[in-house]
Coordinates of N, CA and C in Angstrom, one line a residue:
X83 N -39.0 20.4 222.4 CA -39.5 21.7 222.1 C -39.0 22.1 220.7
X84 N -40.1 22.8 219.7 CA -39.1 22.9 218.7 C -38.6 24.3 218.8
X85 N -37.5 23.7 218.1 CA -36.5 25.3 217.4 C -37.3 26.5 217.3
X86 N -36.9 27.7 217.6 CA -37.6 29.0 217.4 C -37.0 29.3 216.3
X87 N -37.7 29.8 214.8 CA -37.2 29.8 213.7 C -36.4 31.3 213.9
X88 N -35.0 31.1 212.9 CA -34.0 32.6 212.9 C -34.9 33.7 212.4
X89 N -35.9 33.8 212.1 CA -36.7 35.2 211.0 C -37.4 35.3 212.7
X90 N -37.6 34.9 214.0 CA -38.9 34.8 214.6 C -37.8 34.9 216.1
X91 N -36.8 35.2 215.7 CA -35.9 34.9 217.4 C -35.9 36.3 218.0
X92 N -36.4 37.4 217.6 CA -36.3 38.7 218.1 C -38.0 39.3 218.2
X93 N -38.4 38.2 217.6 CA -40.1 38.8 217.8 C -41.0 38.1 219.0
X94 N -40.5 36.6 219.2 CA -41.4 35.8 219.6 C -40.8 35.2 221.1
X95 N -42.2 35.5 221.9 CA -41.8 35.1 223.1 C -42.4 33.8 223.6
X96 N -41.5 32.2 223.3 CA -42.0 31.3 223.8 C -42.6 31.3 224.8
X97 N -42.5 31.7 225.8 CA -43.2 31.4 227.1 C -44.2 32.1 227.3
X98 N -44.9 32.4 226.6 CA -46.5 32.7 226.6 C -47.0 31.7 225.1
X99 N -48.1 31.6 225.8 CA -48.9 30.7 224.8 C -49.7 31.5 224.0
X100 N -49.6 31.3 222.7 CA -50.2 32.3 221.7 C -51.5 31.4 221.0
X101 N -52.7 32.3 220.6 CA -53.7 31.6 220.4 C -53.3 30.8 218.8
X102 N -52.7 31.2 217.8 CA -52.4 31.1 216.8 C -51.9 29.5 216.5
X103 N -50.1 29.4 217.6 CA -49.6 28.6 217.8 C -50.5 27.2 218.7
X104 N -51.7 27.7 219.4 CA -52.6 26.4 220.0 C -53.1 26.1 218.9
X105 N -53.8 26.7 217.8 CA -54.8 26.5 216.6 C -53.9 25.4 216.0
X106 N -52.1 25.4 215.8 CA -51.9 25.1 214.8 C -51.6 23.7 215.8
X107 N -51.3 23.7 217.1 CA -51.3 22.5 217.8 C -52.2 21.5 217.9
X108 N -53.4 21.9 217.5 CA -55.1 21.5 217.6 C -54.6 20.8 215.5
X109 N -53.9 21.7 214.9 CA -54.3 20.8 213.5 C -53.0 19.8 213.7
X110 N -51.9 19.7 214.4 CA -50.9 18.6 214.6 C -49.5 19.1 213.7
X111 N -49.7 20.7 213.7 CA -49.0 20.9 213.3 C -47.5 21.3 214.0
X112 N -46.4 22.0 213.2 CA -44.5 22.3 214.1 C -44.6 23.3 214.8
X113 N -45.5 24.3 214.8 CA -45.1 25.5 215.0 C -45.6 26.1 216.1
X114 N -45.3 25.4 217.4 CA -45.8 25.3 218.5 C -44.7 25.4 219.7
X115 N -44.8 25.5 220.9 CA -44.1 25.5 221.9 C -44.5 25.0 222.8
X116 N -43.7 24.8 224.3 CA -44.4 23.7 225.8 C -45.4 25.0 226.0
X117 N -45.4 26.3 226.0 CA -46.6 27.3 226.8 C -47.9 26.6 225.8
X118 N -47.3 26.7 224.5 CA -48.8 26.5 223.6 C -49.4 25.4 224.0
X119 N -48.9 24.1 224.3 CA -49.2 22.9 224.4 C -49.7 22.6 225.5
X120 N -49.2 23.3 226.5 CA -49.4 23.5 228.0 C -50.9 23.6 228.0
X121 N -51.1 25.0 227.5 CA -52.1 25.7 227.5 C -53.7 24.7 226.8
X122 N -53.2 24.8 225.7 CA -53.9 23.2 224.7 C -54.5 22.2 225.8
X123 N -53.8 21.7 226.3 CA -54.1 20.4 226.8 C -55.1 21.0 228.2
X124 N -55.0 21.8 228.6 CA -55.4 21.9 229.9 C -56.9 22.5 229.4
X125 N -57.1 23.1 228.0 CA -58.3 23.2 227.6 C -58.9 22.4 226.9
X126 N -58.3 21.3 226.6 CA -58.9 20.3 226.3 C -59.7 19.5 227.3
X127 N -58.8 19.6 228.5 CA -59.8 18.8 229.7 C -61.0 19.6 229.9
X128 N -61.1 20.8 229.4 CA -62.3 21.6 229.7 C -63.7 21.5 228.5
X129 N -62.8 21.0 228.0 CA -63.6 20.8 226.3 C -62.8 19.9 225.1
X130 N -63.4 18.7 225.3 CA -62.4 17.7 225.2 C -62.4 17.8 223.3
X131 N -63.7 18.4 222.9 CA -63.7 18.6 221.4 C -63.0 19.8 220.5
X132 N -62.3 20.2 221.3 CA -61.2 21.7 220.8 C -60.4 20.8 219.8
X133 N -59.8 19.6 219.9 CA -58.9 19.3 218.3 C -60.0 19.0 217.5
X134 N -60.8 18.2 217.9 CA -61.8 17.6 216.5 C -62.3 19.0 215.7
X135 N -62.9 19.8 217.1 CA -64.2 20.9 215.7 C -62.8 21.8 214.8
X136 N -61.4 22.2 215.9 CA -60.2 22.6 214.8 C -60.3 22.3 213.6
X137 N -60.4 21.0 213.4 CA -59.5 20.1 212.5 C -61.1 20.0 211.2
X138 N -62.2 20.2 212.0 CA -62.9 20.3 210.9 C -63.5 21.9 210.1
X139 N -63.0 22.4 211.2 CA -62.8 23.9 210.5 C -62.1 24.1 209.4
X140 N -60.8 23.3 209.5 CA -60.0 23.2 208.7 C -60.1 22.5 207.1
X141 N -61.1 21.2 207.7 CA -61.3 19.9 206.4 C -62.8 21.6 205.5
X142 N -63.1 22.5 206.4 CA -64.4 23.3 205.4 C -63.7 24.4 204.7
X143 N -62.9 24.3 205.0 CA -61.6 25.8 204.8 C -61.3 25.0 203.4
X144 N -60.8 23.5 203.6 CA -59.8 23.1 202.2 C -61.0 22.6 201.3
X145 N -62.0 22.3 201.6 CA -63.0 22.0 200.7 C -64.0 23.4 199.8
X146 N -63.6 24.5 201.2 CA -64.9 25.8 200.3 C -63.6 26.6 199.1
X147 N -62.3 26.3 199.4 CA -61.4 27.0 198.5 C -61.0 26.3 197.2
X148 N -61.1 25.0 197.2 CA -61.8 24.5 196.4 C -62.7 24.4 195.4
X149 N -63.6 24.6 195.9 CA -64.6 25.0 195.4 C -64.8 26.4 195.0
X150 N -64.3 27.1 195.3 CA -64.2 28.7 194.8 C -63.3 28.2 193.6
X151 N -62.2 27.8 193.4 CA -61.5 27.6 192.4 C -62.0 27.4 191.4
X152 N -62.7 25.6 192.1 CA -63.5 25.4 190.7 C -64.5 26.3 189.7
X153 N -64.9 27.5 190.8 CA -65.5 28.1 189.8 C -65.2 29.1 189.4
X154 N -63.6 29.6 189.3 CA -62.9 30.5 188.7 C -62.2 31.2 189.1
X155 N -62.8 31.3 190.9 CA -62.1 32.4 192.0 C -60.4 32.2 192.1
X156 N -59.6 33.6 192.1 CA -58.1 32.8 192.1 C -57.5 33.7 192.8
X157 N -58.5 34.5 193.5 CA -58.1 35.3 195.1 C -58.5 34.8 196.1
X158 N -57.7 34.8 197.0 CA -58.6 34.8 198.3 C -57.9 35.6 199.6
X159 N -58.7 36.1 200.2 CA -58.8 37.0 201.6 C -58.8 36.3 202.5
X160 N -57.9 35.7 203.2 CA -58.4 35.4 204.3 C -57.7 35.3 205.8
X161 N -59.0 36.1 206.2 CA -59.1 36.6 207.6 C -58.9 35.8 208.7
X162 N -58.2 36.7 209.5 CA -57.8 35.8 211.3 C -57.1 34.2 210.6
X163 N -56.1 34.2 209.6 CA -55.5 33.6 209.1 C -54.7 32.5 209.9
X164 N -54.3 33.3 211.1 CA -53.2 32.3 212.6 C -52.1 32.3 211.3
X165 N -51.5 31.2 211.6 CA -50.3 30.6 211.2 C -50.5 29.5 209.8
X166 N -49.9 29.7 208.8 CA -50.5 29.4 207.3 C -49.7 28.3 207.3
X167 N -50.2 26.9 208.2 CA -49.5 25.5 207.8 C -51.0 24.7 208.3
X168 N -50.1 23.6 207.7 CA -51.7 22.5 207.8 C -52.6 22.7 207.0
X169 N -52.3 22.5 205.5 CA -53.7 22.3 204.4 C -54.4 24.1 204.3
X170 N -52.9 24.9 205.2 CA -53.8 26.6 205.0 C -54.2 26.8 203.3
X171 N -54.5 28.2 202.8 CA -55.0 28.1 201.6 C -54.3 28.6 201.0
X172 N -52.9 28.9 200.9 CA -51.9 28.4 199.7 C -51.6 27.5 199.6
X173 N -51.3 26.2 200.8 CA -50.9 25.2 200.6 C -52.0 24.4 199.5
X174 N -53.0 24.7 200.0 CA -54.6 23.9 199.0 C -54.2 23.8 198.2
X175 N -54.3 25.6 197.2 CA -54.1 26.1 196.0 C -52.8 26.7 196.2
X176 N -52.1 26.1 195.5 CA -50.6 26.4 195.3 C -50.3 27.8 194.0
X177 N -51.7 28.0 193.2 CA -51.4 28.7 192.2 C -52.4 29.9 192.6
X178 N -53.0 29.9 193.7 CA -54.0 31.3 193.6 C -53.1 32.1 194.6
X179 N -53.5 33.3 194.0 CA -53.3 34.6 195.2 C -53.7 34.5 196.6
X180 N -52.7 34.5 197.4 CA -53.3 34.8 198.9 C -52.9 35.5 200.1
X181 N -54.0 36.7 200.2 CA -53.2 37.2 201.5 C -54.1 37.1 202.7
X182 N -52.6 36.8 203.7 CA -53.5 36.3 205.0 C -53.8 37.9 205.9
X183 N -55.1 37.5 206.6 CA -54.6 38.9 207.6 C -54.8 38.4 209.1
X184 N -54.1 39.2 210.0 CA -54.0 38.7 211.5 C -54.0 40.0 211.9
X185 N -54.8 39.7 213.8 CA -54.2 40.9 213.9 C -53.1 40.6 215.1
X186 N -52.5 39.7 215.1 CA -51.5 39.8 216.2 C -50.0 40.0 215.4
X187 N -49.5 40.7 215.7 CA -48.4 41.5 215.0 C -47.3 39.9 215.2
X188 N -47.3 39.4 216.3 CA -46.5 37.6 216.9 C -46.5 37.1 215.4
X189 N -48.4 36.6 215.5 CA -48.7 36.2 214.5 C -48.0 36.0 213.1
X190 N -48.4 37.3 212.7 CA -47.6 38.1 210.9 C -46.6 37.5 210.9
X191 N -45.3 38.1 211.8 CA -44.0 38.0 211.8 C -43.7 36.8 211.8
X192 N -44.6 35.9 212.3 CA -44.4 34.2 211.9 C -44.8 33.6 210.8
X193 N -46.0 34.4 210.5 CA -46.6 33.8 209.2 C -45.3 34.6 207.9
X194 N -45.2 35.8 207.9 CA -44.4 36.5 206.8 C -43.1 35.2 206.6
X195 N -42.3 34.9 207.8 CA -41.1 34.1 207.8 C -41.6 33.1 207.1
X196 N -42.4 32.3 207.3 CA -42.7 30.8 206.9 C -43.4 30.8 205.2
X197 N -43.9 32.4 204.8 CA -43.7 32.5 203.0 C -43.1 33.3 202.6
X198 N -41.9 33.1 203.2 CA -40.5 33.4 202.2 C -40.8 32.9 201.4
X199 N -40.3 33.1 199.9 CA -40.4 32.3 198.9 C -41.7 32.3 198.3
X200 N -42.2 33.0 198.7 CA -43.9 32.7 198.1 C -44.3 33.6 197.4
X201 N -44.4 34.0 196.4 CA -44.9 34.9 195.8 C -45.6 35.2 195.1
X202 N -46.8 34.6 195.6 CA -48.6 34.6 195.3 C -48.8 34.6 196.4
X203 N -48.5 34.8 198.0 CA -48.7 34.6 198.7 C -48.2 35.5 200.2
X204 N -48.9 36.3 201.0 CA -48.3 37.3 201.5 C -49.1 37.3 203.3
X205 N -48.7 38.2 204.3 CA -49.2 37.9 205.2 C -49.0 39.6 205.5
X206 N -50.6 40.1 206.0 CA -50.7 41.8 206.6 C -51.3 41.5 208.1
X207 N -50.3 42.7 209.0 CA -51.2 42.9 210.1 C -52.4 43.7 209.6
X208 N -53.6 43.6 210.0 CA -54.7 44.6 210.8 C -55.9 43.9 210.8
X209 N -57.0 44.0 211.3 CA -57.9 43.9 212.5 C -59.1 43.7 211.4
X210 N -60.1 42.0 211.5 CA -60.7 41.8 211.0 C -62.1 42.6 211.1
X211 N -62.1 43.3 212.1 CA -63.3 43.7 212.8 C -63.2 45.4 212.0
X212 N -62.4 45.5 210.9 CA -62.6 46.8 210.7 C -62.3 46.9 209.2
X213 N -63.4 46.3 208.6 CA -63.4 45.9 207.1 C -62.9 47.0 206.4
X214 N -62.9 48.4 206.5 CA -62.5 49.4 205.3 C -60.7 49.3 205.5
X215 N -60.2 49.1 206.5 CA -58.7 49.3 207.3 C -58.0 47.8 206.2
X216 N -58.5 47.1 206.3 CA -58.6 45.6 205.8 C -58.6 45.6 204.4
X217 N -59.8 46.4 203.5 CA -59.8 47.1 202.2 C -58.8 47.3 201.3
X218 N -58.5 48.4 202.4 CA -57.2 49.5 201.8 C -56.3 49.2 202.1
X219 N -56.0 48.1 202.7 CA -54.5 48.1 203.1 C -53.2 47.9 202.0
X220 N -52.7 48.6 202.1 CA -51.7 48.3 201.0 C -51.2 46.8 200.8
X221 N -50.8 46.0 201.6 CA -50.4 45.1 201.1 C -51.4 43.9 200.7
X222 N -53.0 44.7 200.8 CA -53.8 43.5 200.3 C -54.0 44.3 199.0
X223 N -54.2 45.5 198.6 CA -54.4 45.9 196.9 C -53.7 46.1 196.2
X224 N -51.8 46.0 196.6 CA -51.0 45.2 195.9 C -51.0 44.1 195.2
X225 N -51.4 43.4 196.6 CA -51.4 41.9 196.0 C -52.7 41.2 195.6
X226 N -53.7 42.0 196.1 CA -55.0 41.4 195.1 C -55.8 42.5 194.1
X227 N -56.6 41.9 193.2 CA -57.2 43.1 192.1 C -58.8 43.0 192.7
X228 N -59.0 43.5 193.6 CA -60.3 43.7 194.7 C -61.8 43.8 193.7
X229 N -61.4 44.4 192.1 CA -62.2 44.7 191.5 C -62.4 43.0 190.6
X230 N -61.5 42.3 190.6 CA -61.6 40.9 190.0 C -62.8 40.0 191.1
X231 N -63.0 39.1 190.6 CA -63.4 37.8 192.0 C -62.8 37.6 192.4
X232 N -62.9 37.3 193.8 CA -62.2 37.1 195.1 C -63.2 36.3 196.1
X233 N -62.6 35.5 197.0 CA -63.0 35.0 198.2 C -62.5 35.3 199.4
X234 N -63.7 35.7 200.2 CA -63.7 36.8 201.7 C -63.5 35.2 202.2
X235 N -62.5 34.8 203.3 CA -62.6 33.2 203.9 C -62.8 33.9 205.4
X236 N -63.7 33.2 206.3 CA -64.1 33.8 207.8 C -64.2 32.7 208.2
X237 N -63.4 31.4 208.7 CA -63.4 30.6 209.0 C -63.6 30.3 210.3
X238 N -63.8 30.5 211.4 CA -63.7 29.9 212.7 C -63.5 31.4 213.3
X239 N -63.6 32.7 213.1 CA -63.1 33.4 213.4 C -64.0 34.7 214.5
X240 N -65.4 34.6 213.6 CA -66.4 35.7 214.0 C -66.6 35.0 215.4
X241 N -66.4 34.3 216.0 CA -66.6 34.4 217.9 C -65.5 35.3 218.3
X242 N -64.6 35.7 217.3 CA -63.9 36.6 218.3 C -64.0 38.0 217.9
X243 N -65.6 38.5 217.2 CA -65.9 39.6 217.4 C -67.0 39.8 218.5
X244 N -66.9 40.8 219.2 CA -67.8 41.3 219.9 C -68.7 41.5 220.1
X245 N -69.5 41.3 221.2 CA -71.4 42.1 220.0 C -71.8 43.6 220.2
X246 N -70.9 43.9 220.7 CA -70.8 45.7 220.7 C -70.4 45.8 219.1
X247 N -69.6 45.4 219.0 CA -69.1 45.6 217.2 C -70.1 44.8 215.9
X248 N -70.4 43.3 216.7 CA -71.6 43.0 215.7 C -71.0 42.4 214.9
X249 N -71.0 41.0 214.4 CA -70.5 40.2 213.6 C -71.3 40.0 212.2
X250 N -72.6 40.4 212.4 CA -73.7 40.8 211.6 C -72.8 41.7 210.5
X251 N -72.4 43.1 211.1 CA -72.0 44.1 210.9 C -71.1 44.3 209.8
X252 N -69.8 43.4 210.5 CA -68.5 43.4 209.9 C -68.7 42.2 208.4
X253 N -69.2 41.1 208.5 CA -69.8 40.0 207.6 C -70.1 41.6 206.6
X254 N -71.7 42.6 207.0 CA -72.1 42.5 206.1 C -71.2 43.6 204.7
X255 N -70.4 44.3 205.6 CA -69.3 45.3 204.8 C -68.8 44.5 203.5
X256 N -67.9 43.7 204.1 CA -67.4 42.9 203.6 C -67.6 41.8 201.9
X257 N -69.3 41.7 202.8 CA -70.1 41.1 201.8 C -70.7 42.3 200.5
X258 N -70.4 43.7 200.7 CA -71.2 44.7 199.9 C -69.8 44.8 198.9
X259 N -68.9 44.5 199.6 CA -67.5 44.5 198.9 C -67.3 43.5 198.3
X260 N -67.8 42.7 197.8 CA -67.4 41.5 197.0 C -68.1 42.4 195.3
X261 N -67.1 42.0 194.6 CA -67.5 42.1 193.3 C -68.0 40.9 192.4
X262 N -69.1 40.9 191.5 CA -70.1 40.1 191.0 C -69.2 39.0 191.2
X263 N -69.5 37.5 191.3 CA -68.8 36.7 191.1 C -68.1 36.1 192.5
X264 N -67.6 36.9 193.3 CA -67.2 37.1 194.1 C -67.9 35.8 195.2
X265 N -67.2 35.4 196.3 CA -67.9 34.5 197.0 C -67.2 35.1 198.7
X266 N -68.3 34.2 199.9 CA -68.1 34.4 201.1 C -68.3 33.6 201.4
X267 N -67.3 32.8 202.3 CA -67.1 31.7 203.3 C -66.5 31.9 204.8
X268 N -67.9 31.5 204.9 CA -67.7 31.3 206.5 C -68.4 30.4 207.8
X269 N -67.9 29.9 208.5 CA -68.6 29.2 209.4 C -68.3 29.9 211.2
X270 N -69.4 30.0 211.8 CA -69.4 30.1 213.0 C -70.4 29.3 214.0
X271 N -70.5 29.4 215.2 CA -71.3 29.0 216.1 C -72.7 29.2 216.1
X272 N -73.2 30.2 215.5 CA -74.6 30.5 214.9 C -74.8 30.3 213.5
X273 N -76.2 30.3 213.1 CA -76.6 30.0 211.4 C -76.4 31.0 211.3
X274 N -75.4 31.0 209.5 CA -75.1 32.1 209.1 C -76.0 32.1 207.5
X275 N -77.2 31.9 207.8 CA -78.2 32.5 206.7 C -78.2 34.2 206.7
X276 N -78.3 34.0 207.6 CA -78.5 36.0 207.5 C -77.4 36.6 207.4
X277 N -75.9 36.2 207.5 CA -74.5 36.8 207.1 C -74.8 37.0 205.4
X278 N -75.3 35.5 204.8 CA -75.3 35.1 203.6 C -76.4 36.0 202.8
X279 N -77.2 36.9 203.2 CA -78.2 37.5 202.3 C -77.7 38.5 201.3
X280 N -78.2 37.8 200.4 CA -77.9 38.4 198.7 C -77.3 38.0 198.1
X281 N -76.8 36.4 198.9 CA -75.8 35.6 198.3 C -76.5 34.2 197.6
X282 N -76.1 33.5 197.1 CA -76.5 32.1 196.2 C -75.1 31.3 197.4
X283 N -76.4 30.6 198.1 CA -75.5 29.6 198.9 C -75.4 28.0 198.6
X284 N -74.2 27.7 198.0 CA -73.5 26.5 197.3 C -72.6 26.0 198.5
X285 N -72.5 24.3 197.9 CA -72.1 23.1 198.0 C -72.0 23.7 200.0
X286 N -73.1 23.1 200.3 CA -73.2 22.7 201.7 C -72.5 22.1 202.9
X287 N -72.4 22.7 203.6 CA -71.4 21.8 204.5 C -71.4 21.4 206.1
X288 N -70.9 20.4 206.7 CA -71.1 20.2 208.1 C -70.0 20.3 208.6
X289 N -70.4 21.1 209.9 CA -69.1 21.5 210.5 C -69.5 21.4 212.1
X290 N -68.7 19.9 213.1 CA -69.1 19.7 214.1 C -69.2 20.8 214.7
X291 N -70.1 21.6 215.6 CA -70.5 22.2 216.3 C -70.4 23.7 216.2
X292 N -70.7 23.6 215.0 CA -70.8 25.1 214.3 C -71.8 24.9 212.9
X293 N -72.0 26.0 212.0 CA -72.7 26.3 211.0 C -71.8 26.9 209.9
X294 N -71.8 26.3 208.7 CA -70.7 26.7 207.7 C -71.5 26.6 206.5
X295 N -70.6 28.0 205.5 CA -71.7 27.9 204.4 C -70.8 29.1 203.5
X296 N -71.0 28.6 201.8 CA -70.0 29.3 201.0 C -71.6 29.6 200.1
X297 N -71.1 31.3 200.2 CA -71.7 32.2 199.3 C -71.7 32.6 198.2
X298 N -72.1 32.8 197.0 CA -71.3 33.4 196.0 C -72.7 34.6 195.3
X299 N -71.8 35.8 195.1 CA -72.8 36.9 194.8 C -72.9 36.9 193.4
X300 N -74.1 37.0 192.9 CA -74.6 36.6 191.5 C -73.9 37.5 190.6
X301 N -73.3 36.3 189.4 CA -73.2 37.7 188.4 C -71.9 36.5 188.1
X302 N -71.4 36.8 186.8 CA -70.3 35.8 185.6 C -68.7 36.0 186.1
X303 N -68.3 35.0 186.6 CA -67.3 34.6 187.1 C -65.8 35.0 185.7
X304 N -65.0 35.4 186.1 CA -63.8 35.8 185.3 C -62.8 35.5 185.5
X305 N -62.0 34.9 184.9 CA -60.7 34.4 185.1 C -59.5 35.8 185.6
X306 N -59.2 35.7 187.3 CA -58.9 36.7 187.5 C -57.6 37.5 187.4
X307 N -57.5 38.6 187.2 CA -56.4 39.0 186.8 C -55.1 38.6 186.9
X308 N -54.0 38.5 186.3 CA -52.5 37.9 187.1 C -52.5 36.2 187.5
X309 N -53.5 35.9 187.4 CA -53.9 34.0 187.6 C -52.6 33.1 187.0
X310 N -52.3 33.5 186.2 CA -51.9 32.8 184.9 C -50.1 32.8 185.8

């Protein structure tokens, strides 16, 4: 079992299985416990493809930030973050701004510990499903210039909005909030053409048993503020 890290020994309750800590089990990563692994395995017998489509959530995550780079983007947002190991997107880009958001408070307090030391790089609680809360939060317009280019990242995440709330909904806030240049990545279980409207949708991608796709909203890419 591994060690419960010292920043995480007054927050974190091994013996529950956290969805975070299964995700990062599913990419083969430390930061796991016997509840997470427990839990893992016994849904895997129910769906034997829970590591593989992980793991390629993951391979569209390190290839669309990438790709946002290449074309100038040196923010990124991104949402329902889990736990920022395993090719997460500071590890990718070592030099862009990133703040993760979660909303399991477990979560944060694991992700905050593990970027000590990082300082392009930050982790906020609050709730993907409530884009203006997400906006304003201080410790995302601190740390990013919202008015620069930036990438919204929705990776694997919109099945765990509701359809009372509408994932149509929250996508499309989000997307009115991107400034020119600006890009949206995301993949979920349905086509996300209609998330993507008003967007120029680049470099294509396959994602076992889901639909994935990087947007970018028209208009001249700028080398973003603080980059350097």
């Amino acid at each position: 079992m591994a060690a419960v890290p010292a920043f995480a020994r007054y927050e974190v309750d091994v013996r529950r299985p956290n969805a975070a800590r299964i995700h990062d089990f599913y990419l083969g990563g430390a930061h796991n416990y016997a509840a997470d692994r427990a839990f893992a395995k016994q849904a895997v017998r129910i769906d034997p493809e829970l590591p593989l489509v992980t793991r390629a959530h993951r391979a569209f995550l390190k290839h669309a930030v990438r790709h946002c780079w290449a074309a100038g983007v040196r923010q990124f947002l991104d949402l329902g973050a889990g736990i920022p190991t395993c090719g997460a997107t500071h590890q990718t880009l070592p030099d862009a701004r990133v703040v993760y958001v979660d909303s399991d408070p477990v979560t944060v307090a694991f992700a905050r510990g593990l970027l000590r030391g990082e300082p392009r790089t930050c982790a906020v609680e609050a709730d993907l499903r409530r884009p203006e809360q997400v906006l304003r939060h201080p410790g995302v317009v601190s740390h990013l210039d919202l008015r620069e280019p930036y990438a919204v990242l929705m990776v694997d995440v919109l099945r765990y909005v509701d359809d009372a709330t509408g994932p149509g909904r929250v996508v499309r806030r989000y997307r009115h909030a991107l400034p020119a240049g600006g890009f949206l990545v995301v993949s979920h279980p349905a086509p996300v053409e209609q998330l993507m409207e008003g967007l120029s949708i680049e470099a294509p991608c396959v994602v076992p048993g889901a639909h994935a796709g990087i947007g970018r909203k028209p208009g001249r890419i700028q080398q973003a503020r603080g980059a350097s």
